[in-house]
Amino acid sequence: EAQVTQNPRYLITVTGKKLTVTCSQNMNHEYMSWYRQDPGLGLRQIYYSMNVEVTDKGDVPEGYKVSRKEKRNFPLILESPSPNQTSLYFCASSFLVSTDTQYFGPGTRLTVL
Amino acid sequence: GNSVTQMEGPVTLSEEAFLTINCTYTATGYPSLFWYVQYPGEGLQLLLKATKADDKGSNKGFEATYRKETTSFHLEKGSVQVSDSAVYFCALASTGGGNKLTFGTGTQLKVEL
């Protein structure tokens, strides 16, 4: 089954404790991206990647890191999480570029205390 | 930069009522336009898309027409069902000047019997 998976689905952590949210797709897609969803703000793009070792900033990259060492994986790293990063996070992938249909993962709900 | 403005929700309708959710955009170049839908507890999925001016996207009884002259992409459905209750996001993507995706804030639709 074609899908985007994210882990963990739920995470409660404390300020400053490094964490990684994994994202994996099995569709051989080139384009992958991360979003955060907040009430009243919709989805905002954090980072995106056009291919292995090619990443670029979205609209809200501060406080986040990403890497793309393999085509199928695109982890989101929070080196020192803060309470304002409490949010619902989505990973998505598409065939080639941003204008292609995006396939979203189920979401990761992160709470930073 | 690019931006998307959607009407605020929630929108509450009776079953079989007509639905319109307004969406306007600001973008450089010639973006592609999308409507994504998010059912409770799930990730987003594509509802319909249009890639150039005057294109009409349609799916599951929903329609939207890419109007360049009014920079709009309003979502319509002639007769809504309870199962259409969800959050609807308008989005635009452009490959010029980067490969970002920009979403609106989302409009929650509640359909009652």
mmCIF file of C-alpha atoms in Angstrom, chain A residues 9 31 33 35 37 40-43 45 48 50 57-59 88 90 97-106, chain B residues 32 34 36 38 41-46 49 51 87 89 93-95 97-106:
data_model
loop_
_atom_site.group_PDB
_atom_site.id
_atom_site.type_symbol
_atom_site.label_atom_id
_atom_site.label_comp_id
_atom_site.label_asym_id
_atom_site.label_seq_id
_atom_site.Cartn_x
_atom_site.Cartn_y
_atom_site.Cartn_z
ATOM 1 C CA ARG A 9 2.132 9.655 16.491
ATOM 2 C CA TYR A 31 9.709 15.837 -3.084
ATOM 3 C CA SER A 33 8.172 18.320 3.144
ATOM 4 C CA TYR A 35 4.348 21.206 7.996
ATOM 5 C CA GLN A 37 -0.683 22.861 11.886
ATOM 6 C CA GLY A 40 -6.144 29.762 13.245
ATOM 7 C CA LEU A 41 -2.903 29.515 11.259
ATOM 8 C CA GLY A 42 -3.575 26.530 9.032
ATOM 9 C CA LEU A 43 -0.610 24.555 7.732
ATOM 10 C CA GLN A 45 5.658 24.650 5.633
ATOM 11 C CA TYR A 48 11.147 20.772 1.994
ATOM 12 C CA MET A 50 13.688 18.139 -3.752
ATOM 13 C CA LYS A 57 13.638 26.338 4.097
ATOM 14 C CA GLY A 58 9.910 26.778 4.063
ATOM 15 C CA ASP A 59 8.102 29.613 5.808
ATOM 16 C CA LEU A 88 0.497 18.970 15.093
ATOM 17 C CA PHE A 90 2.580 16.517 9.092
ATOM 18 C CA VAL A 97 7.729 19.063 -7.245
ATOM 19 C CA SER A 98 5.433 21.152 -5.079
ATOM 20 C CA THR A 99 2.813 21.419 -7.821
ATOM 21 C CA ASP A 100 2.264 17.654 -7.838
ATOM 22 C CA THR A 101 -0.357 16.059 -5.599
ATOM 23 C CA GLN A 102 0.886 15.864 -2.025
ATOM 24 C CA TYR A 103 0.407 12.657 0.002
ATOM 25 C CA PHE A 104 0.249 13.325 3.713
ATOM 26 C CA GLY A 105 1.178 11.212 6.693
ATOM 27 C CA PRO A 106 -1.228 10.742 9.625
ATOM 28 C CA SER B 32 -1.231 25.677 -9.354
ATOM 29 C CA PHE B 34 -5.550 22.984 -4.782
ATOM 30 C CA TYR B 36 -7.274 19.564 0.324
ATOM 31 C CA GLN B 38 -8.894 16.809 6.364
ATOM 32 C CA GLY B 41 -8.017 12.599 13.137
ATOM 33 C CA GLU B 42 -6.489 12.147 9.701
ATOM 34 C CA GLY B 43 -3.917 13.750 7.447
ATOM 35 C CA LEU B 44 -4.865 15.896 4.479
ATOM 36 C CA GLN B 45 -5.851 14.406 1.146
ATOM 37 C CA LEU B 46 -6.245 16.043 -2.214
ATOM 38 C CA LYS B 49 -6.705 20.806 -8.344
ATOM 39 C CA THR B 51 -3.085 24.088 -12.936
ATOM 40 C CA VAL B 87 -11.816 20.885 7.370
ATOM 41 C CA PHE B 89 -7.816 23.875 2.948
ATOM 42 C CA ALA B 93 2.125 25.905 -5.242
ATOM 43 C CA SER B 94 4.595 27.361 -7.620
ATOM 44 C CA THR B 95 7.881 26.053 -8.954
ATOM 45 C CA GLY B 97 11.319 31.080 -7.052
ATOM 46 C CA GLY B 98 11.381 27.935 -4.968
ATOM 47 C CA ASN B 99 9.181 24.909 -4.524
ATOM 48 C CA LYS B 100 7.035 25.936 -1.617
ATOM 49 C CA LEU B 101 3.450 25.162 -0.811
ATOM 50 C CA THR B 102 1.253 27.778 0.834
ATOM 51 C CA PHE B 103 -1.965 26.845 2.633
ATOM 52 C CA GLY B 104 -4.896 28.871 3.833
ATOM 53 C CA THR B 105 -6.032 28.695 7.425
ATOM 54 C CA GLY B 106 -8.695 26.073 6.723
#
